[in-house]
């Protein structure tokens, strides 16, 4: 008798990554060839894993990095009935650790226009990458801020504007009290605490751990 081959069961983490990669391939199957898909945190299923599996709204930077690494490894295994091209850039300077990733489907048997279509797709990625990455950064910033305290939308926008654009109110759309709060905060002046509600009491850790200390450390 042949011995039964032992198979290693995947962890919840591994199953979540595999499911997310399968979803990406399914989406690519419905997308035109040479049409780049930006692999945002949402496309990778990072937030879904954090909320549905862990019951937490946000992964730590270390866990997020580990998830993205395993996602890349799973994606690199390929698909039995699909050919893809992956293009990415990395802030760390190492291509294998790309943190801005686009992927698109190509014909199983490329035609005479393959080279031109690929060059066009790469150029499209280069043009939209800064905007897509900036949107991801702001999204994660908002997620972290809202986890620290119940921040009014205008105050959150003023903070994001100041940090990412250098001006708390570049479009002159925000009320003065929120702009003043951010400018006073940056200048080390007293701030109006009534604009904030400490979010530690209702955090997912019951007032303990990272969620209970970030409020004071941030402000």
PDB file of N, CA, C and O in Angstrom, residues 103-153:
ATOM      1  N   UNK A 103      -0.955  44.730 -12.461  1.00  0.00           N
ATOM      2  CA  UNK A 103      -0.961  43.450 -13.154  1.00  0.00           C
ATOM      3  C   UNK A 103      -1.984  43.520 -14.281  1.00  0.00           C
ATOM      4  O   UNK A 103      -3.013  44.184 -14.150  1.00  0.00           O
ATOM      5  N   UNK A 104      -1.679  42.887 -15.392  1.00  0.00           N
ATOM      6  CA  UNK A 104      -2.651  42.842 -16.482  1.00  0.00           C
ATOM      7  C   UNK A 104      -2.556  41.507 -17.215  1.00  0.00           C
ATOM      8  O   UNK A 104      -1.550  40.807 -17.160  1.00  0.00           O
ATOM      9  N   UNK A 105      -3.630  41.177 -17.866  1.00  0.00           N
ATOM     10  CA  UNK A 105      -3.726  39.914 -18.602  1.00  0.00           C
ATOM     11  C   UNK A 105      -3.198  40.108 -20.018  1.00  0.00           C
ATOM     12  O   UNK A 105      -3.390  41.156 -20.634  1.00  0.00           O
ATOM     13  N   UNK A 106      -2.500  39.096 -20.521  1.00  0.00           N
ATOM     14  CA  UNK A 106      -2.019  39.110 -21.909  1.00  0.00           C
ATOM     15  C   UNK A 106      -2.494  37.847 -22.609  1.00  0.00           C
ATOM     16  O   UNK A 106      -2.793  36.837 -21.949  1.00  0.00           O
ATOM     17  N   UNK A 107      -2.595  37.878 -23.929  1.00  0.00           N
ATOM     18  CA  UNK A 107      -3.040  36.684 -24.660  1.00  0.00           C
ATOM     19  C   UNK A 107      -2.088  35.507 -24.439  1.00  0.00           C
ATOM     20  O   UNK A 107      -0.883  35.693 -24.267  1.00  0.00           O
ATOM     21  N   UNK A 108      -2.637  34.301 -24.423  1.00  0.00           N
ATOM     22  CA  UNK A 108      -1.800  33.104 -24.284  1.00  0.00           C
ATOM     23  C   UNK A 108      -0.815  33.021 -25.437  1.00  0.00           C
ATOM     24  O   UNK A 108       0.350  32.639 -25.269  1.00  0.00           O
ATOM     25  N   UNK A 109      -1.282  33.409 -26.611  1.00  0.00           N
ATOM     26  CA  UNK A 109      -0.409  33.483 -27.791  1.00  0.00           C
ATOM     27  C   UNK A 109      -0.369  34.942 -28.237  1.00  0.00           C
ATOM     28  O   UNK A 109      -1.284  35.409 -28.928  1.00  0.00           O
ATOM     29  N   UNK A 110       0.654  35.694 -27.822  1.00  0.00           N
ATOM     30  CA  UNK A 110       0.719  37.120 -28.159  1.00  0.00           C
ATOM     31  C   UNK A 110       0.794  37.348 -29.663  1.00  0.00           C
ATOM     32  O   UNK A 110       1.423  36.580 -30.401  1.00  0.00           O
ATOM     33  N   UNK A 111       0.142  38.418 -30.118  1.00  0.00           N
ATOM     34  CA  UNK A 111       0.162  38.765 -31.531  1.00  0.00           C
ATOM     35  C   UNK A 111       1.252  39.767 -31.845  1.00  0.00           C
ATOM     36  O   UNK A 111       2.109  40.074 -31.010  1.00  0.00           O
ATOM     37  N   UNK A 112       1.188  40.322 -33.041  1.00  0.00           N
ATOM     38  CA  UNK A 112       2.222  41.246 -33.505  1.00  0.00           C
ATOM     39  C   UNK A 112       2.197  42.576 -32.750  1.00  0.00           C
ATOM     40  O   UNK A 112       3.183  43.316 -32.766  1.00  0.00           O
ATOM     41  N   UNK A 113       1.082  42.873 -32.099  1.00  0.00           N
ATOM     42  CA  UNK A 113       0.973  44.152 -31.373  1.00  0.00           C
ATOM     43  C   UNK A 113       1.347  44.029 -29.897  1.00  0.00           C
ATOM     44  O   UNK A 113       1.186  44.984 -29.137  1.00  0.00           O
ATOM     45  N   UNK A 114       1.838  42.858 -29.514  1.00  0.00           N
ATOM     46  CA  UNK A 114       2.128  42.614 -28.092  1.00  0.00           C
ATOM     47  C   UNK A 114       3.111  43.634 -27.527  1.00  0.00           C
ATOM     48  O   UNK A 114       2.888  44.190 -26.444  1.00  0.00           O
ATOM     49  N   UNK A 115       4.202  43.882 -28.236  1.00  0.00           N
ATOM     50  CA  UNK A 115       5.220  44.807 -27.745  1.00  0.00           C
ATOM     51  C   UNK A 115       4.676  46.206 -27.547  1.00  0.00           C
ATOM     52  O   UNK A 115       4.907  46.837 -26.508  1.00  0.00           O
ATOM     53  N   UNK A 116       3.934  46.692 -28.526  1.00  0.00           N
ATOM     54  CA  UNK A 116       3.371  48.032 -28.430  1.00  0.00           C
ATOM     55  C   UNK A 116       2.328  48.141 -27.322  1.00  0.00           C
ATOM     56  O   UNK A 116       2.291  49.135 -26.587  1.00  0.00           O
ATOM     57  N   UNK A 117       1.483  47.114 -27.199  1.00  0.00           N
ATOM     58  CA  UNK A 117       0.454  47.125 -26.155  1.00  0.00           C
ATOM     59  C   UNK A 117       1.079  47.080 -24.764  1.00  0.00           C
ATOM     60  O   UNK A 117       0.592  47.709 -23.821  1.00  0.00           O
ATOM     61  N   UNK A 118       2.168  46.318 -24.636  1.00  0.00           N
ATOM     62  CA  UNK A 118       2.851  46.237 -23.343  1.00  0.00           C
ATOM     63  C   UNK A 118       3.477  47.574 -22.972  1.00  0.00           C
ATOM     64  O   UNK A 118       3.375  48.025 -21.827  1.00  0.00           O
ATOM     65  N   UNK A 119       4.126  48.211 -23.943  1.00  0.00           N
ATOM     66  CA  UNK A 119       4.738  49.518 -23.700  1.00  0.00           C
ATOM     67  C   UNK A 119       3.676  50.540 -23.298  1.00  0.00           C
ATOM     68  O   UNK A 119       3.896  51.368 -22.399  1.00  0.00           O
ATOM     69  N   UNK A 120       2.518  50.471 -23.919  1.00  0.00           N
ATOM     70  CA  UNK A 120       1.419  51.389 -23.602  1.00  0.00           C
ATOM     71  C   UNK A 120       0.917  51.145 -22.177  1.00  0.00           C
ATOM     72  O   UNK A 120       0.628  52.091 -21.432  1.00  0.00           O
ATOM     73  N   UNK A 121       0.817  49.869 -21.788  1.00  0.00           N
ATOM     74  CA  UNK A 121       0.355  49.532 -20.435  1.00  0.00           C
ATOM     75  C   UNK A 121       1.343  50.022 -19.384  1.00  0.00           C
ATOM     76  O   UNK A 121       0.944  50.560 -18.342  1.00  0.00           O
ATOM     77  N   UNK A 122       2.644  49.847 -19.653  1.00  0.00           N
ATOM     78  CA  UNK A 122       3.678  50.295 -18.711  1.00  0.00           C
ATOM     79  C   UNK A 122       3.620  51.811 -18.550  1.00  0.00           C
ATOM     80  O   UNK A 122       3.719  52.338 -17.438  1.00  0.00           O
ATOM     81  N   UNK A 123       3.449  52.523 -19.651  1.00  0.00           N
ATOM     82  CA  UNK A 123       3.374  53.981 -19.597  1.00  0.00           C
ATOM     83  C   UNK A 123       2.156  54.434 -18.793  1.00  0.00           C
ATOM     84  O   UNK A 123       2.240  55.385 -18.000  1.00  0.00           O
ATOM     85  N   UNK A 124       1.048  53.729 -18.955  1.00  0.00           N
ATOM     86  CA  UNK A 124      -0.155  54.054 -18.194  1.00  0.00           C
ATOM     87  C   UNK A 124       0.091  53.867 -16.691  1.00  0.00           C
ATOM     88  O   UNK A 124      -0.327  54.686 -15.873  1.00  0.00           O
ATOM     89  N   UNK A 125       0.803  52.792 -16.352  1.00  0.00           N
ATOM     90  CA  UNK A 125       1.123  52.536 -14.944  1.00  0.00           C
ATOM     91  C   UNK A 125       1.981  53.657 -14.370  1.00  0.00           C
ATOM     92  O   UNK A 125       1.741  54.124 -13.248  1.00  0.00           O
ATOM     93  N   UNK A 126       2.978  54.081 -15.124  1.00  0.00           N
ATOM     94  CA  UNK A 126       3.876  55.139 -14.652  1.00  0.00           C
ATOM     95  C   UNK A 126       3.127  56.441 -14.415  1.00  0.00           C
ATOM     96  O   UNK A 126       3.441  57.183 -13.484  1.00  0.00           O
ATOM     97  N   UNK A 127       2.135  56.705 -15.256  1.00  0.00           N
ATOM     98  CA  UNK A 127       1.393  57.961 -15.154  1.00  0.00           C
ATOM     99  C   UNK A 127       0.431  57.972 -13.967  1.00  0.00           C
ATOM    100  O   UNK A 127       0.257  58.998 -13.308  1.00  0.00           O
ATOM    101  N   UNK A 128      -0.203  56.840 -13.702  1.00  0.00           N
ATOM    102  CA  UNK A 128      -1.233  56.823 -12.653  1.00  0.00           C
ATOM    103  C   UNK A 128      -0.698  56.371 -11.292  1.00  0.00           C
ATOM    104  O   UNK A 128      -1.368  56.567 -10.270  1.00  0.00           O
ATOM    105  N   UNK A 129       0.499  55.780 -11.256  1.00  0.00           N
ATOM    106  CA  UNK A 129       1.043  55.256  -9.995  1.00  0.00           C
ATOM    107  C   UNK A 129       1.085  56.294  -8.874  1.00  0.00           C
ATOM    108  O   UNK A 129       0.639  56.014  -7.755  1.00  0.00           O
ATOM    109  N   UNK A 130       1.608  57.508  -9.110  1.00  0.00           N
ATOM    110  CA  UNK A 130       1.662  58.486  -8.007  1.00  0.00           C
ATOM    111  C   UNK A 130       0.291  58.789  -7.412  1.00  0.00           C
ATOM    112  O   UNK A 130       0.146  58.891  -6.192  1.00  0.00           O
ATOM    113  N   UNK A 131      -0.730  58.930  -8.263  1.00  0.00           N
ATOM    114  CA  UNK A 131      -2.068  59.241  -7.767  1.00  0.00           C
ATOM    115  C   UNK A 131      -2.646  58.065  -6.980  1.00  0.00           C
ATOM    116  O   UNK A 131      -3.280  58.257  -5.934  1.00  0.00           O
ATOM    117  N   UNK A 132      -2.436  56.851  -7.495  1.00  0.00           N
ATOM    118  CA  UNK A 132      -2.978  55.681  -6.804  1.00  0.00           C
ATOM    119  C   UNK A 132      -2.314  55.479  -5.449  1.00  0.00           C
ATOM    120  O   UNK A 132      -2.967  55.162  -4.455  1.00  0.00           O
ATOM    121  N   UNK A 133      -0.999  55.661  -5.408  1.00  0.00           N
ATOM    122  CA  UNK A 133      -0.271  55.485  -4.147  1.00  0.00           C
ATOM    123  C   UNK A 133      -0.663  56.563  -3.147  1.00  0.00           C
ATOM    124  O   UNK A 133      -0.860  56.288  -1.952  1.00  0.00           O
ATOM    125  N   UNK A 134      -0.804  57.800  -3.621  1.00  0.00           N
ATOM    126  CA  UNK A 134      -1.202  58.890  -2.732  1.00  0.00           C
ATOM    127  C   UNK A 134      -2.572  58.618  -2.131  1.00  0.00           C
ATOM    128  O   UNK A 134      -2.801  58.863  -0.937  1.00  0.00           O
ATOM    129  N   UNK A 135      -3.482  58.114  -2.951  1.00  0.00           N
ATOM    130  CA  UNK A 135      -4.827  57.800  -2.455  1.00  0.00           C
ATOM    131  C   UNK A 135      -4.760  56.722  -1.374  1.00  0.00           C
ATOM    132  O   UNK A 135      -5.496  56.779  -0.379  1.00  0.00           O
ATOM    133  N   UNK A 136      -3.877  55.731  -1.548  1.00  0.00           N
ATOM    134  CA  UNK A 136      -3.714  54.675  -0.552  1.00  0.00           C
ATOM    135  C   UNK A 136      -3.161  55.240   0.754  1.00  0.00           C
ATOM    136  O   UNK A 136      -3.608  54.878   1.844  1.00  0.00           O
ATOM    137  N   UNK A 137      -2.182  56.130   0.648  1.00  0.00           N
ATOM    138  CA  UNK A 137      -1.568  56.720   1.839  1.00  0.00           C
ATOM    139  C   UNK A 137      -2.599  57.520   2.629  1.00  0.00           C
ATOM    140  O   UNK A 137      -2.698  57.399   3.856  1.00  0.00           O
ATOM    141  N   UNK A 138      -3.380  58.342   1.918  1.00  0.00           N
ATOM    142  CA  UNK A 138      -4.399  59.153   2.593  1.00  0.00           C
ATOM    143  C   UNK A 138      -5.457  58.253   3.222  1.00  0.00           C
ATOM    144  O   UNK A 138      -5.929  58.509   4.343  1.00  0.00           O
ATOM    145  N   UNK A 139      -5.843  57.194   2.522  1.00  0.00           N
ATOM    146  CA  UNK A 139      -6.845  56.261   3.054  1.00  0.00           C
ATOM    147  C   UNK A 139      -6.354  55.629   4.360  1.00  0.00           C
ATOM    148  O   UNK A 139      -7.096  55.566   5.353  1.00  0.00           O
ATOM    149  N   UNK A 140      -5.104  55.169   4.368  1.00  0.00           N
ATOM    150  CA  UNK A 140      -4.556  54.563   5.580  1.00  0.00           C
ATOM    151  C   UNK A 140      -4.398  55.593   6.694  1.00  0.00           C
ATOM    152  O   UNK A 140      -4.609  55.288   7.876  1.00  0.00           O
ATOM    153  N   UNK A 141      -4.027  56.812   6.323  1.00  0.00           N
ATOM    154  CA  UNK A 141      -3.922  57.896   7.293  1.00  0.00           C
ATOM    155  C   UNK A 141      -5.276  58.136   7.969  1.00  0.00           C
ATOM    156  O   UNK A 141      -5.362  58.218   9.197  1.00  0.00           O
ATOM    157  N   UNK A 142      -6.322  58.220   7.169  1.00  0.00           N
ATOM    158  CA  UNK A 142      -7.659  58.445   7.724  1.00  0.00           C
ATOM    159  C   UNK A 142      -8.080  57.295   8.636  1.00  0.00           C
ATOM    160  O   UNK A 142      -8.716  57.505   9.672  1.00  0.00           O
ATOM    161  N   UNK A 143      -7.714  56.069   8.234  1.00  0.00           N
ATOM    162  CA  UNK A 143      -8.077  54.900   9.029  1.00  0.00           C
ATOM    163  C   UNK A 143      -7.399  54.947  10.399  1.00  0.00           C
ATOM    164  O   UNK A 143      -8.022  54.686  11.428  1.00  0.00           O
ATOM    165  N   UNK A 144      -6.125  55.296  10.393  1.00  0.00           N
ATOM    166  CA  UNK A 144      -5.374  55.370  11.647  1.00  0.00           C
ATOM    167  C   UNK A 144      -5.915  56.488  12.531  1.00  0.00           C
ATOM    168  O   UNK A 144      -6.135  56.306  13.726  1.00  0.00           O
ATOM    169  N   UNK A 145      -6.148  57.660  11.932  1.00  0.00           N
ATOM    170  CA  UNK A 145      -6.642  58.807  12.687  1.00  0.00           C
ATOM    171  C   UNK A 145      -7.975  58.481  13.340  1.00  0.00           C
ATOM    172  O   UNK A 145      -8.211  58.764  14.523  1.00  0.00           O
ATOM    173  N   UNK A 146      -8.874  57.866  12.591  1.00  0.00           N
ATOM    174  CA  UNK A 146     -10.192  57.550  13.132  1.00  0.00           C
ATOM    175  C   UNK A 146     -10.128  56.465  14.204  1.00  0.00           C
ATOM    176  O   UNK A 146     -11.047  56.326  15.008  1.00  0.00           O
ATOM    177  N   UNK A 147      -9.045  55.679  14.199  1.00  0.00           N
ATOM    178  CA  UNK A 147      -8.868  54.681  15.229  1.00  0.00           C
ATOM    179  C   UNK A 147      -8.321  55.266  16.515  1.00  0.00           C
ATOM    180  O   UNK A 147      -8.452  54.686  17.589  1.00  0.00           O
ATOM    181  N   UNK A 148      -7.694  56.422  16.394  1.00  0.00           N
ATOM    182  CA  UNK A 148      -7.126  57.080  17.558  1.00  0.00           C
ATOM    183  C   UNK A 148      -8.180  57.925  18.274  1.00  0.00           C
ATOM    184  O   UNK A 148      -8.265  57.945  19.488  1.00  0.00           O
ATOM    185  N   UNK A 149      -8.969  58.628  17.493  1.00  0.00           N
ATOM    186  CA  UNK A 149      -9.979  59.511  18.067  1.00  0.00           C
ATOM    187  C   UNK A 149     -11.124  59.681  17.085  1.00  0.00           C
ATOM    188  O   UNK A 149     -10.968  59.434  15.898  1.00  0.00           O
ATOM    189  N   UNK A 150     -12.279  60.090  17.597  1.00  0.00           N
ATOM    190  CA  UNK A 150     -13.397  60.412  16.733  1.00  0.00           C
ATOM    191  C   UNK A 150     -13.154  61.809  16.183  1.00  0.00           C
ATOM    192  O   UNK A 150     -13.398  62.808  16.850  1.00  0.00           O
ATOM    193  N   UNK A 151     -12.637  61.864  14.968  1.00  0.00           N
ATOM    194  CA  UNK A 151     -12.216  63.128  14.382  1.00  0.00           C
ATOM    195  C   UNK A 151     -13.260  63.626  13.390  1.00  0.00           C
ATOM    196  O   UNK A 151     -13.615  62.905  12.461  1.00  0.00           O
ATOM    197  N   UNK A 152     -13.751  64.842  13.541  1.00  0.00           N
ATOM    198  CA  UNK A 152     -14.675  65.407  12.557  1.00  0.00           C
ATOM    199  C   UNK A 152     -14.039  65.419  11.174  1.00  0.00           C
ATOM    200  O   UNK A 152     -12.819  65.578  11.046  1.00  0.00           O
ATOM    201  N   UNK A 153     -14.846  65.263  10.154  1.00  0.00           N
ATOM    202  CA  UNK A 153     -14.326  65.151   8.797  1.00  0.00           C
ATOM    203  C   UNK A 153     -13.483  66.360   8.406  1.00  0.00           C
ATOM    204  O   UNK A 153     -12.413  66.218   7.798  1.00  0.00           O
TER     205      UNK A 153
END
